[in-house]
Short mmCIF file of C-alpha atoms in Angstrom, two decimals:
data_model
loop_
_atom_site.label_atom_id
_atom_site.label_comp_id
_atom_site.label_asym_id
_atom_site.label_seq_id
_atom_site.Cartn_x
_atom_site.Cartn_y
_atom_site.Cartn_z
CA UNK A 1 94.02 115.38 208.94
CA UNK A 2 91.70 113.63 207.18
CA UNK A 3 90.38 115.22 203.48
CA UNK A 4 87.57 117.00 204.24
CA UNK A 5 84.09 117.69 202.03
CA UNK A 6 85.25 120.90 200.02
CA UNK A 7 82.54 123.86 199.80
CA UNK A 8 81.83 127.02 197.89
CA UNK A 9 79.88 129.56 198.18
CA UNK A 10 78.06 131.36 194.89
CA UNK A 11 76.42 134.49 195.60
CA UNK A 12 75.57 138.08 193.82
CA UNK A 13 77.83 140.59 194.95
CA UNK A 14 79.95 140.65 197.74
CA UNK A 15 78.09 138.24 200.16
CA UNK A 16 80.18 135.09 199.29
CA UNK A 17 83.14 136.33 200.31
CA UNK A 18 82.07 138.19 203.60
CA UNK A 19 80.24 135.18 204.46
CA UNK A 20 83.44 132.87 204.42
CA UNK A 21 85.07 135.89 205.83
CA UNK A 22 82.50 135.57 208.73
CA UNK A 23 82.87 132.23 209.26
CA UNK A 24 87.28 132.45 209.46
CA UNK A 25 86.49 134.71 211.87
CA UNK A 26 84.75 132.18 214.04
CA UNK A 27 86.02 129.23 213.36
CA UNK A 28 89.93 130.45 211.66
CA UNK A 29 90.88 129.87 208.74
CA UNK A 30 89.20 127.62 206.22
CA UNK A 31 91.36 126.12 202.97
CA UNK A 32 88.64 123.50 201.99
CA UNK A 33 85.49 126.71 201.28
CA UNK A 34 86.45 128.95 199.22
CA UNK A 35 84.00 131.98 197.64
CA UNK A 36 82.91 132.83 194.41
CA UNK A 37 81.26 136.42 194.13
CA UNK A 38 79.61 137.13 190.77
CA UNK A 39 79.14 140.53 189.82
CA UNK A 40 75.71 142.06 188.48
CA UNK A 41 77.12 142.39 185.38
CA UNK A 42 79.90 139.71 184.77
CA UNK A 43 79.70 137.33 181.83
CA UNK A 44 77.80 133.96 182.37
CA UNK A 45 80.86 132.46 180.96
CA UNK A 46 83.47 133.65 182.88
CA UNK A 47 81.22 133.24 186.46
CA UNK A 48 81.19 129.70 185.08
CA UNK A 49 84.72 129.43 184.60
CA UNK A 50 85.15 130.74 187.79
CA UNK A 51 83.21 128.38 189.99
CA UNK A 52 84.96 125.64 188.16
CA UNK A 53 88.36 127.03 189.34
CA UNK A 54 86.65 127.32 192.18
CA UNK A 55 85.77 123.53 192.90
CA UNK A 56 88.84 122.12 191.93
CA UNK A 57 90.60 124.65 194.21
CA UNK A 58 88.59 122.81 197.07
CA UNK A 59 88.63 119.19 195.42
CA UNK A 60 89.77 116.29 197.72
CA UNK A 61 88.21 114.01 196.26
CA UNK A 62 85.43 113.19 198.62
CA UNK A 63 83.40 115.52 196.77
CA UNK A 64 82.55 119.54 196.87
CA UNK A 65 79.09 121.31 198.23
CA UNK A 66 78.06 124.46 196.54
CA UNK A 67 76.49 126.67 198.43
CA UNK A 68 74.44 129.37 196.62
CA UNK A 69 72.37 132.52 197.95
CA UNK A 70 69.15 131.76 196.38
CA UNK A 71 66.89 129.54 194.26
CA UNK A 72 66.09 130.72 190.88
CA UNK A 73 69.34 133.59 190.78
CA UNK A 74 71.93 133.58 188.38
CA UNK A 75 74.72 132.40 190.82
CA UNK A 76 72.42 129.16 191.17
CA UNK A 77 71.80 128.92 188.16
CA UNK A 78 75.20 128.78 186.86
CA UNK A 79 76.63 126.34 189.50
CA UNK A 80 73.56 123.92 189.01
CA UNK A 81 75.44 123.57 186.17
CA UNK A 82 78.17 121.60 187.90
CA UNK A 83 75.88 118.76 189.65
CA UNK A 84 77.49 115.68 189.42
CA UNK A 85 76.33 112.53 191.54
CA UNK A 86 78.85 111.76 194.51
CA UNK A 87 80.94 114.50 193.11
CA UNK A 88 79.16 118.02 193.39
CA UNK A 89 76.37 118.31 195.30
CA UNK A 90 74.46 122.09 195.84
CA UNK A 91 72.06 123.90 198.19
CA UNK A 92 70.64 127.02 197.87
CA UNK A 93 70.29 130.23 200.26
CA UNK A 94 73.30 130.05 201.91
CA UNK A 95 73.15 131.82 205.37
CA UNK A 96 76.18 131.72 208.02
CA UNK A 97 75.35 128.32 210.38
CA UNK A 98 75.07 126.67 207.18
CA UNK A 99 78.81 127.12 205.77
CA UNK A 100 79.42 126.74 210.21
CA UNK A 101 78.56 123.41 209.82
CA UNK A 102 80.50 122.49 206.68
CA UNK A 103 83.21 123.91 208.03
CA UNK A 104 82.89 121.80 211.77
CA UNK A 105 82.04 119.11 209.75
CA UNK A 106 84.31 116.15 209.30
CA UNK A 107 84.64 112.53 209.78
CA UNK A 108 83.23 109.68 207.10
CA UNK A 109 80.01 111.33 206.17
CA UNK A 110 79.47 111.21 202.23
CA UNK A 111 79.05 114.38 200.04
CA UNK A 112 74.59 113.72 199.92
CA UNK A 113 74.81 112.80 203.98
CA UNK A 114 76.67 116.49 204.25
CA UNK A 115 74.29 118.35 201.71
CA UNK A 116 70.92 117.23 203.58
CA UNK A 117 73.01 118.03 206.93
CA UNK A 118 73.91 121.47 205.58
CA UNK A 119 70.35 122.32 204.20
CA UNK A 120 68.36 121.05 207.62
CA UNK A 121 70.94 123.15 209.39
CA UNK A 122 70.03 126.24 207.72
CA UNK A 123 66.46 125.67 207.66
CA UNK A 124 66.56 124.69 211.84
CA UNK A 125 68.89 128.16 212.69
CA UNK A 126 66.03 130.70 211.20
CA UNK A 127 64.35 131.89 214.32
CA UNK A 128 61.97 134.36 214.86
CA UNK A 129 63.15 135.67 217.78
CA UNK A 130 60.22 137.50 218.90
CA UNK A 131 59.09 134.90 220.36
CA UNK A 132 61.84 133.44 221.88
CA UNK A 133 62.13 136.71 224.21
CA UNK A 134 59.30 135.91 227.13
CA UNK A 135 61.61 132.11 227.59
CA UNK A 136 64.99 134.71 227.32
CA UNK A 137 64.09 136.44 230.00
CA UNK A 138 64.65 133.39 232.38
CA UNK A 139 68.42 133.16 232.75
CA UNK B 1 79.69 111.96 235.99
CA UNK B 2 81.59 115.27 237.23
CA UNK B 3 79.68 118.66 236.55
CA UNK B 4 79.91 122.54 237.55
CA UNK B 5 77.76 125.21 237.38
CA UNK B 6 78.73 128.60 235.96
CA UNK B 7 77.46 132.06 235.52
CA UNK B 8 77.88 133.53 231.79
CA UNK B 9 79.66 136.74 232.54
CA UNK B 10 81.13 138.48 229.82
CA UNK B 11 78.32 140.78 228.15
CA UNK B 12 78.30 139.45 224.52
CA UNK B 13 76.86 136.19 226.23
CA UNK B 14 77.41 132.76 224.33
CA UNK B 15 78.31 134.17 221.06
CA UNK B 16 80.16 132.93 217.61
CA UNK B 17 83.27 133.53 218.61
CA UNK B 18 83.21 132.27 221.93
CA UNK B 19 81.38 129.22 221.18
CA UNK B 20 84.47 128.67 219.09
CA UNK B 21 86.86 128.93 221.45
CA UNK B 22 84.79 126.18 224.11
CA UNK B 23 84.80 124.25 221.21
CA UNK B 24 89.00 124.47 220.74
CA UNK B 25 89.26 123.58 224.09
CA UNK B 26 86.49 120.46 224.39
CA UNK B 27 88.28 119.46 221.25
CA UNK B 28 91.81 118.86 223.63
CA UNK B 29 90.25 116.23 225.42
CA UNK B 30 88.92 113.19 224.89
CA UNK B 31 86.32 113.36 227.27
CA UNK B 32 82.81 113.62 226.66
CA UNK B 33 81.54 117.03 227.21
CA UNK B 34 78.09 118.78 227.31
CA UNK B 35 77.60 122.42 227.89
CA UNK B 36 73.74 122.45 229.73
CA UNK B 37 71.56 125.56 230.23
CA UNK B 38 69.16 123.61 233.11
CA UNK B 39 66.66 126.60 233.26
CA UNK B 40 65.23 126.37 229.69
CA UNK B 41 66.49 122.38 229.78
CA UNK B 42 68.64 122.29 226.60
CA UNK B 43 71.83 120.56 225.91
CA UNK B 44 75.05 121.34 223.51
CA UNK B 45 77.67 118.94 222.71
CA UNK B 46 81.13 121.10 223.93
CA UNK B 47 82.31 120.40 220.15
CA UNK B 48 79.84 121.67 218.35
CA UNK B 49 79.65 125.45 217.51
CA UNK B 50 76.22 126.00 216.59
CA UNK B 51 74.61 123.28 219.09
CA UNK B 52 76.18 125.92 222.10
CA UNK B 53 74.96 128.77 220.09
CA UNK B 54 71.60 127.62 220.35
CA UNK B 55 71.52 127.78 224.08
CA UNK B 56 70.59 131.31 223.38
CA UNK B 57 72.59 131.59 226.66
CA UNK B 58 73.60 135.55 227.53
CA UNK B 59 75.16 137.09 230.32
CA UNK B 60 73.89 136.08 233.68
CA UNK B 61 72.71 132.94 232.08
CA UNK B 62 73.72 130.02 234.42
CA UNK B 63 75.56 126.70 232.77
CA UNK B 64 76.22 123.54 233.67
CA UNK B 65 79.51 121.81 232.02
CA UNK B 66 78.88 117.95 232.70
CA UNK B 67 82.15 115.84 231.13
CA UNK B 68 82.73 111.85 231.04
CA UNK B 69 85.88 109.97 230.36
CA UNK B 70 89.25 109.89 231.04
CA UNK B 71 90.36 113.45 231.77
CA UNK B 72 87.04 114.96 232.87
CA UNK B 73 88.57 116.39 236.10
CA UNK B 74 90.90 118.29 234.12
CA UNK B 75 88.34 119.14 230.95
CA UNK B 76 86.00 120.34 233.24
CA UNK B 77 88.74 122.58 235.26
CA UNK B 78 89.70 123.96 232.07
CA UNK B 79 86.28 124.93 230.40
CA UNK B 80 85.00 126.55 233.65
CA UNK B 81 88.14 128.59 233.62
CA UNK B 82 87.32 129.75 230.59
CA UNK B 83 83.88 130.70 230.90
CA UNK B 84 84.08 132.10 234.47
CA UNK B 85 86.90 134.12 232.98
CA UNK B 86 84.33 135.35 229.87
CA UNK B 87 86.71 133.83 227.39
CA UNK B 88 89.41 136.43 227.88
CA UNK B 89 87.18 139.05 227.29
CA UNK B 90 86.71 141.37 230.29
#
């Protein structure tokens, strides 16, 4: 196979890992995402130090997407750190299509071509489902 | 271009998991391969997880499986197998 984009997810707490966990589930298991979970109270230093493990874990040298829970945290903060042009690209509040579609993603796309696909596919999978329900109840 | 239409009938519907596994088995051929839900018109490529999760389809939900290329016959044999069988879960 092909190297592939690598990705990793930054979150508070526990949600990076259950989100990759999530996403194995569907899709099996993924060696090119891996999870960084940064605890309320960990040490800006070592979170750093982990994210950088982190990336070159992933590294294929086509580049790595982070993948962080939300703009303006700590986890996002830390890993903005790490943007480098063609090399580390990140988007913020992560939800589960979005790490989908880096996962299902491969082929010749470049690291920026990935990161805009990534972000419009979390911003196009937010529903409010409400009003999907009257079109539903056609099957 | 060869199609079939199915009924969705395992209860969880078109969910993660099973969109996955359409999407293992779309991936074995080299056909073309669309999964179609013709009452709200939309239309998933077969290899693509979260296009076929956004059919929103759920049980009773009626698909159509339209494939083009060299093995459709036998890619659209196997996918309607799978589906009329609710993906090995009932």
């Amino acid at each position: 196979m092909n190297s592939r984009i690598g990705g990793v997810i930054v979150s508070h707490g526990q949600v990076a890992n259950e989100l990759l966990s999530a996403a194995e589930t569907v899709v099996g298991e993924l060696a090119h995402i891996a999870a960084v979970s940064i605890g309320w109270h960990d040490d800006v230093e070592a979170a750093k130090g982990e994210i950088e493990r982190a990336i070159k874990k992933v590294s294929n040298g086509r580049g790595v997407l982070l993948m962080t829970d939300m703009f303006g945290g700590t986890p996002t903060n830390i890993a903005a750190m790490f943007i480098k042009e063609k090399e580390v690209e990140l988007v913020t509040g992560v939800n589960l299509p979005m790490v989908l579609k880096l996962a299902t993603t491969d082929g010749d796309a470049n690291l920026a071509e990935v990161a805009k696909s990534v972000e419009e596919q979390g911003k196009q999978s937010i529903y409010r489902t409400g009003s999907l329900l009257e079109i539903h109840k056609t099957v | 271009m060869p199609e079939a239409i199915v009924i969705l009938v395992n209860p969880l519907g078109l969910h993660a998991r099973a969109a996955a596994k359409i999407v293992r088995l779309a991936n074995e051929f080299e056909s073309a391969i669309s999964i179609v839900r013709p009452n709200r018109d939309r239309h998933a490529d077969a290899r693509s997880i979260l296009g076929i999760l956004e059919l929103g389809a759920k049980q009773g939900s009626e698909l159509k499986i339209e494939a083009t290329g060299c093995d459709e016959t036998l890619a659209l044999e196997a996918l309607t197998q799978l589906i009329v069988e609710g993906f090995g879960e009932i």
